[in-house]
Short mmCIF file of C-alpha atoms and ligand atoms in Angstrom, two decimals:
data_model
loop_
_atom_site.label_atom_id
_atom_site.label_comp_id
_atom_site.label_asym_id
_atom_site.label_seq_id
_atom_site.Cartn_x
_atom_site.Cartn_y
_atom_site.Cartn_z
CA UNK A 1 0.00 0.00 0.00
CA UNK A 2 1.00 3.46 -0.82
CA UNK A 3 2.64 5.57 2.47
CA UNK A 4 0.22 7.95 3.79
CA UNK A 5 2.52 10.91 3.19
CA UNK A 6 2.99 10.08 -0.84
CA UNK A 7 -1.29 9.17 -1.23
CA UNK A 8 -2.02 12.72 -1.94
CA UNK A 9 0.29 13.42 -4.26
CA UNK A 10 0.04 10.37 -6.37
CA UNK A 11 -3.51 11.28 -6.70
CA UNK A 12 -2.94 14.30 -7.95
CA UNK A 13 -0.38 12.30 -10.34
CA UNK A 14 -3.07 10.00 -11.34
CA UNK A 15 -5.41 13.42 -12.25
CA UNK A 16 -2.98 14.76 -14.32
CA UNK A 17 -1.53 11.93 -16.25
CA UNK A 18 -2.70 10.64 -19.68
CA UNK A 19 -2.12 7.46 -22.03
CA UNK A 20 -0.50 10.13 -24.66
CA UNK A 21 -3.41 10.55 -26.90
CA UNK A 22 -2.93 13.59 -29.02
CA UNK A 23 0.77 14.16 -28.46
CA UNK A 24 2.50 15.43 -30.90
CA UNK A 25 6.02 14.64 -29.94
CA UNK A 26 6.88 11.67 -32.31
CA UNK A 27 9.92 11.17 -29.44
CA UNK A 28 7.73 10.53 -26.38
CA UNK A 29 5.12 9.05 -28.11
CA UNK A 30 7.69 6.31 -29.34
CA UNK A 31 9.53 6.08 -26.06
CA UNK A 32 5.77 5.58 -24.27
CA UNK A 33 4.41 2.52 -26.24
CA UNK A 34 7.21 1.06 -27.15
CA UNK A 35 9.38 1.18 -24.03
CA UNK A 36 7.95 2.89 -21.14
CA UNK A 37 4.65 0.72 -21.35
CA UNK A 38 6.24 -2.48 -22.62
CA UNK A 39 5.43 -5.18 -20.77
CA UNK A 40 6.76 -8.11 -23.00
CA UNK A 41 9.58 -10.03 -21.04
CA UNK A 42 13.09 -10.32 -21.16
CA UNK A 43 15.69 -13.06 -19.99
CA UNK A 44 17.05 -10.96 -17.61
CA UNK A 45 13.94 -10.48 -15.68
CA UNK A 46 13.58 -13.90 -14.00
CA UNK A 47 17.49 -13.60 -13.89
CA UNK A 48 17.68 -10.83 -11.31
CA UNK A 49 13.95 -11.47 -9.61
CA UNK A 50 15.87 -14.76 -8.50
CA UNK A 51 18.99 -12.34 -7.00
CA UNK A 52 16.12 -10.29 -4.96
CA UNK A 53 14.52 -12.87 -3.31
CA UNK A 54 17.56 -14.68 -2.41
CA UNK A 55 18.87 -11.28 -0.74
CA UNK A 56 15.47 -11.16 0.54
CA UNK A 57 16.05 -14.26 2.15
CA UNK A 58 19.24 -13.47 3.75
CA UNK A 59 19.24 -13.17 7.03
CA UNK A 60 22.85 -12.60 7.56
CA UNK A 61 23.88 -8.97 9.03
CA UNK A 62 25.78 -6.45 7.64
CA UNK A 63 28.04 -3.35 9.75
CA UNK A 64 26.38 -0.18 7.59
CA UNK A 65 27.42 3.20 7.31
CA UNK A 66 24.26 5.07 6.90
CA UNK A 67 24.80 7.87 4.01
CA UNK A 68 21.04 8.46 2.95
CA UNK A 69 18.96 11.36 4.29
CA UNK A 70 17.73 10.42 7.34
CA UNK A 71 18.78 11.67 11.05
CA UNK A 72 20.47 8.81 11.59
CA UNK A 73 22.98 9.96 8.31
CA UNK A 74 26.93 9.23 8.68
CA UNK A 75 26.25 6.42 11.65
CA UNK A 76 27.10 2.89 11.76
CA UNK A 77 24.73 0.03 12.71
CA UNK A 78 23.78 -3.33 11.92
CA UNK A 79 21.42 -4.42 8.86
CA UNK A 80 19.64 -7.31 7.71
CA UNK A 81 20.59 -8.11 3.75
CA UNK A 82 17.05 -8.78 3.57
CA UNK A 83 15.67 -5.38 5.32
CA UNK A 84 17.84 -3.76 3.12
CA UNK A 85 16.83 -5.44 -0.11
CA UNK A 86 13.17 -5.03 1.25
CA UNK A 87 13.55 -1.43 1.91
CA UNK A 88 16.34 0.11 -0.84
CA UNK A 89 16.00 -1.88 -3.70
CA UNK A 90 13.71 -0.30 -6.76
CA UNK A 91 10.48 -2.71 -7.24
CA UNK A 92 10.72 -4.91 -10.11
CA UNK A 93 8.51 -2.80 -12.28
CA UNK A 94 10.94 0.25 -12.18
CA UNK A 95 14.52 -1.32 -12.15
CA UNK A 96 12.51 -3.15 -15.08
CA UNK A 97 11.41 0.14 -17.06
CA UNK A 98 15.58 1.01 -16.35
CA UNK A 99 16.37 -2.00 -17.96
CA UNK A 100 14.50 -1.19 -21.31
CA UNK A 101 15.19 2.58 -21.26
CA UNK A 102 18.94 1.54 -21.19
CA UNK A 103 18.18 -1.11 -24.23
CA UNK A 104 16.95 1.61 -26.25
CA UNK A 105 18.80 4.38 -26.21
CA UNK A 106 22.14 2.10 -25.64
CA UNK A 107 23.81 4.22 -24.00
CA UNK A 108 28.03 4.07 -24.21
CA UNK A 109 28.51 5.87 -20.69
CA UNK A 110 26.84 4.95 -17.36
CA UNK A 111 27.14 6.50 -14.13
CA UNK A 112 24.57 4.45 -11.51
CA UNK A 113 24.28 7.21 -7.86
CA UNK A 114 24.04 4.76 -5.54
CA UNK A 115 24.29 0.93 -6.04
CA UNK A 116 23.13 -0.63 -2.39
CA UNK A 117 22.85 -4.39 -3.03
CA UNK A 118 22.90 -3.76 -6.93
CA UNK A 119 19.65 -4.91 -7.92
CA UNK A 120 19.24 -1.98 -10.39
CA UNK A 121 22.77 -1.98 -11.42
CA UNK A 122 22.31 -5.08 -12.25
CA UNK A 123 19.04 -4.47 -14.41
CA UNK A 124 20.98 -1.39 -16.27
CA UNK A 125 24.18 -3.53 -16.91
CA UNK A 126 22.44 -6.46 -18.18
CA UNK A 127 20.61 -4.17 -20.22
CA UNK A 128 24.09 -3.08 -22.84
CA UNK A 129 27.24 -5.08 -21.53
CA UNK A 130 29.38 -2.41 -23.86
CA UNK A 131 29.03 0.18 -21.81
CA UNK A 132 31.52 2.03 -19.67
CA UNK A 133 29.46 1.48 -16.18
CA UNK A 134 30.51 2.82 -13.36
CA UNK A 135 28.35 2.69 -9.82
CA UNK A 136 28.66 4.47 -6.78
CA UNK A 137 28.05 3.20 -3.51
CA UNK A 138 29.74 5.16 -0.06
CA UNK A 139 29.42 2.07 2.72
CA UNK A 140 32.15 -0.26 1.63
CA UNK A 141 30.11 -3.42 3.66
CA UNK A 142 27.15 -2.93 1.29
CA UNK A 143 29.10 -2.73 -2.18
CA UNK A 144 31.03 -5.76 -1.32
CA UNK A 145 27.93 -7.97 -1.21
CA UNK A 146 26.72 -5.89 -4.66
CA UNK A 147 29.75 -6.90 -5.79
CA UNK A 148 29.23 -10.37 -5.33
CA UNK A 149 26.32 -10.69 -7.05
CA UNK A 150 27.81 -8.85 -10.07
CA UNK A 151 30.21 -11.82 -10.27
CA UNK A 152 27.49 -14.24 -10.04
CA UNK A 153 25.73 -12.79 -12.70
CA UNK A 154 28.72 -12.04 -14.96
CA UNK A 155 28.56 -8.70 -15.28
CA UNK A 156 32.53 -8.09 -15.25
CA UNK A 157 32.00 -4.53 -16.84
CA UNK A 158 30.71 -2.87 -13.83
CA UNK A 159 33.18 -0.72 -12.03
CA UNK A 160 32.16 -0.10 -8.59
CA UNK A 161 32.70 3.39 -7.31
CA UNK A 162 33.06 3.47 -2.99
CA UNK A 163 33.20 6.38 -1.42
CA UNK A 164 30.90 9.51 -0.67
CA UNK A 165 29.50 10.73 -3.87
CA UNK A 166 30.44 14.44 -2.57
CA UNK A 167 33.99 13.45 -4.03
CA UNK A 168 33.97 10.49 -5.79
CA UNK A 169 31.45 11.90 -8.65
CA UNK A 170 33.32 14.81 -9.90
CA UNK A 171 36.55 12.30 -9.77
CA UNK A 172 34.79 10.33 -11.98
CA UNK A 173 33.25 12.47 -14.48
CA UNK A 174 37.04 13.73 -15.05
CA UNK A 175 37.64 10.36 -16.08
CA UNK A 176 34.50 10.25 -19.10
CA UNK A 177 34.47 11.77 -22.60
CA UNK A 178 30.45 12.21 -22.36
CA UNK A 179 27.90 11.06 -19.90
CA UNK A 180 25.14 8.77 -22.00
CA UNK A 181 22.50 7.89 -19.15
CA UNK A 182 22.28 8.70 -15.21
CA UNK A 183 20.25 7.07 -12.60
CA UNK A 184 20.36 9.29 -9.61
CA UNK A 185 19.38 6.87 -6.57
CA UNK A 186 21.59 8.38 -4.20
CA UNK A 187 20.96 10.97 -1.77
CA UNK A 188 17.73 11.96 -1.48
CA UNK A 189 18.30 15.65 0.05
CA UNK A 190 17.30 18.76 -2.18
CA UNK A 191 21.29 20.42 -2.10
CA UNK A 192 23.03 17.12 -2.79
CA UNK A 193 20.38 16.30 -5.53
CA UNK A 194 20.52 19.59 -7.02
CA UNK A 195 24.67 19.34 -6.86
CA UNK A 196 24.93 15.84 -8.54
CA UNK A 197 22.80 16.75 -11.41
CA UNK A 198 24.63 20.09 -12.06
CA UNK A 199 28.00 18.08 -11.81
CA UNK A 200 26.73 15.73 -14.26
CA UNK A 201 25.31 18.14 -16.62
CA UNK A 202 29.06 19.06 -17.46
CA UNK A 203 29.41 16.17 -19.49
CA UNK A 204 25.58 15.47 -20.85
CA UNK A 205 24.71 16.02 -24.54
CA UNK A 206 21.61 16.29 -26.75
CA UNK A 207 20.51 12.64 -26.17
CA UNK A 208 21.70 11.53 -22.58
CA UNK A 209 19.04 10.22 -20.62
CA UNK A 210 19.13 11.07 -16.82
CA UNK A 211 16.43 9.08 -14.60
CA UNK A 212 15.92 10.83 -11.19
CA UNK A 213 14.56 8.52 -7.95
CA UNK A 214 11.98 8.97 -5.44
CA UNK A 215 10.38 12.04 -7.14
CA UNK A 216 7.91 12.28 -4.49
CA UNK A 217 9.56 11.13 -1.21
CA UNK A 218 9.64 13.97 0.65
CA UNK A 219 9.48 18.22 0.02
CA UNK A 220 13.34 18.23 -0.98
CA UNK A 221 12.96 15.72 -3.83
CA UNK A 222 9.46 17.56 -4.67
CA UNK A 223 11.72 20.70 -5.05
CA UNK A 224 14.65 19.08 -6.38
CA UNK A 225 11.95 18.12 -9.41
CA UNK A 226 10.57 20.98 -9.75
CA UNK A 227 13.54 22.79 -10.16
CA UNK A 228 14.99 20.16 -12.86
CA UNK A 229 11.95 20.49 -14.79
CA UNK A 230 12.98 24.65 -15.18
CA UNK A 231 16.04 24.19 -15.43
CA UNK A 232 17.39 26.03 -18.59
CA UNK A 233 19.23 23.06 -19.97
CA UNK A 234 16.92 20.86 -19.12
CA UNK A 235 14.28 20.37 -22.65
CA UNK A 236 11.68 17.44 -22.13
CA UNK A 237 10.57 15.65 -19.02
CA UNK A 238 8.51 12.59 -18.16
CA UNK A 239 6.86 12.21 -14.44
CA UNK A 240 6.15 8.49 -13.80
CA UNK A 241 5.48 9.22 -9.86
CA UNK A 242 8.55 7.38 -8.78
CA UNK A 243 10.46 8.11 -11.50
CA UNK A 244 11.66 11.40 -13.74
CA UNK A 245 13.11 10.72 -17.07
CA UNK A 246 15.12 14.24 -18.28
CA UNK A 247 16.07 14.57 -22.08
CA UNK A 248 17.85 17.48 -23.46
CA UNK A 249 16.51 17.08 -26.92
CA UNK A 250 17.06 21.31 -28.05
CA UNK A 251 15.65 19.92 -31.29
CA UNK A 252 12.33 19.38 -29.55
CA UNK A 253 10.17 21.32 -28.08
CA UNK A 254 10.63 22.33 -24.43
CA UNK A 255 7.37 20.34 -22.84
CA UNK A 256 6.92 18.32 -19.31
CA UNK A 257 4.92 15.33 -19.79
CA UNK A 258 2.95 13.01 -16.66
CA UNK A 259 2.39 9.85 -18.16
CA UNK A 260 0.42 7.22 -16.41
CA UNK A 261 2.86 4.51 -15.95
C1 SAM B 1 17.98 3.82 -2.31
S1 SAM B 1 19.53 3.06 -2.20
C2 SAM B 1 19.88 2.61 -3.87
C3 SAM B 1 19.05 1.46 -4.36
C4 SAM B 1 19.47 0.90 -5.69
N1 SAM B 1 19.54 1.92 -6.71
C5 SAM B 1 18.50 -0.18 -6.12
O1 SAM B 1 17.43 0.18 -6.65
O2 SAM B 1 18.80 -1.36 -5.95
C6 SAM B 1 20.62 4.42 -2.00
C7 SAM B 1 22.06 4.01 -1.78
O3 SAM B 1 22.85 5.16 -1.97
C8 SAM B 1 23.87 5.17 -1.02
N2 SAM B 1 24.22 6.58 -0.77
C9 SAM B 1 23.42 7.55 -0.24
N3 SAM B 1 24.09 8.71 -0.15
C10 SAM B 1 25.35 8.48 -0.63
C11 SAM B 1 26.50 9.29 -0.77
N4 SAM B 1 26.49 10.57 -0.44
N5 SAM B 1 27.60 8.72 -1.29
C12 SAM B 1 27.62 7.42 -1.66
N6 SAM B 1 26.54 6.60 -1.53
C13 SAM B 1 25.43 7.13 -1.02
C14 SAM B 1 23.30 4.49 0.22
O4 SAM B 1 24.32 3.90 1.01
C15 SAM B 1 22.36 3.47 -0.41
O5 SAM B 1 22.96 2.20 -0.50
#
């Protein structure tokens, strides 16, 4: 069931989205039927469904630095794998619309804010094993069991990223030519939010694809999207409740889209 807290707002989402009839973007009309409301299935599906529910299984306990935007930020304490896969990881039916946006626009460069257990990374690395991936994770005890699974699945291009994102991010992006696709899962404060996605916009082009988290969560992601969708480079958006997609199409017209997803 939907938190109390986010059950006003999604109806409001639910009011103002449509199925796309009458748009006359070719773009997001494409992008909607053929990828955003896909629901064909893939291999890698069942693949990584079978990685969640053994980590939702797992009892065993892990020493975790706590860098998300709770009180409780920059403390250590003991976690269940499975409370965390229960509570971090993106439901199948988003890490799954991931997986398909990165199949489609095969992106060359990926930067992944904020890895946890790697469910999601794994979705988006399955999705184009060419790609330069890199995924960024700050509490070391964490991205050693995402790394694990990485290696069961075979996904030997993933380069894992530990560290805070404050300075491991800009260290990065020195390191890229172009940034192709971003899924910003890390953080969920308004100032860090803001700060990622204006660091990564020194690298984006005309057809990177950045996919921002949690839209809803709290007021500082509510601003944090609110801002992105003014924000001068910023040219179409697409609210899916729990998920923004940001294009920077200039040969499109500037136009924010809620799509019922
Ligand atoms: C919501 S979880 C990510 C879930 C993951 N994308 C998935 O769907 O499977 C957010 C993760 O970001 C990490 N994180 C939060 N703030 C961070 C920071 N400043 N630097 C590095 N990692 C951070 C947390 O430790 C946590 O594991």
């Amino acid at each position: 069931m939907l938190p109390f807290h986010l059950a006003s707002h999604y109806l409001l989402y639910r009011l103002k989205s449509f199925k796309l009839h009458g748009v006359h973007s070719p773009f997001i009309f494409e992008l909607y039927h053929q990828v955003i409301r896909h629901d064909g299935d893939y291999y890698a599906y069942p693949l990584i469904e079978g990685l969640r529910q053994a980590l939702l299984a797992n009892n065993s306990t892990l020493l975790v630095t706590d860098f998300g935007a709770g009180p409780k930020a920059g403390l250590k304490k003991e976690r269940k794998i499975s409370y965390i896969a229960r509570t971090s990881a993106k439901p199948a039916k988003y890490a799954q619309l991931l997986f398909r946006l990165v199949g489609h626009f095969k992106p060359r460069v990926i930067f992944d804010l904020g890895t946890s257990l790697g469910v999601t990374t794994s979705y988006l690395a399955l999705a184009n094993r060419q790609a330069e991936f890199y995924t960024f994770e700050g509490c070391p005890a964490i991205a050693g069991v995402a790394q694990e699974n990485f290696r069961k699945l075979g996904l030997r291009h993933v380069n894992p990223v530990i560290g805070n994102l404050d300075e491991t991010l800009s260290r990065q992006l020195d390191q890229v030519k172009q940034l192709d696709f971003v899924f910003f899962d890390g953080n969920h404060r308004y100032e860090p939010t803001m700060r990622y996605f204006e660091t990564c916009l020194a690298k984006h082009h005309e057809h990177s694809v950045f996919v921002l988290d949690d839209l809803y969560w709290s007021a500082e992601m509510k601003r944090a999207w609110q801002e992105i969708k003014r924000h001068p480079q910023v040219c179409q958006t697409i609210d899916l409740f729990y998920v923004g997609l940001v294009f920077f199409r200039k040969s499109q017209p500037k136009e924010n889209f809620t799509l019922l997803y």
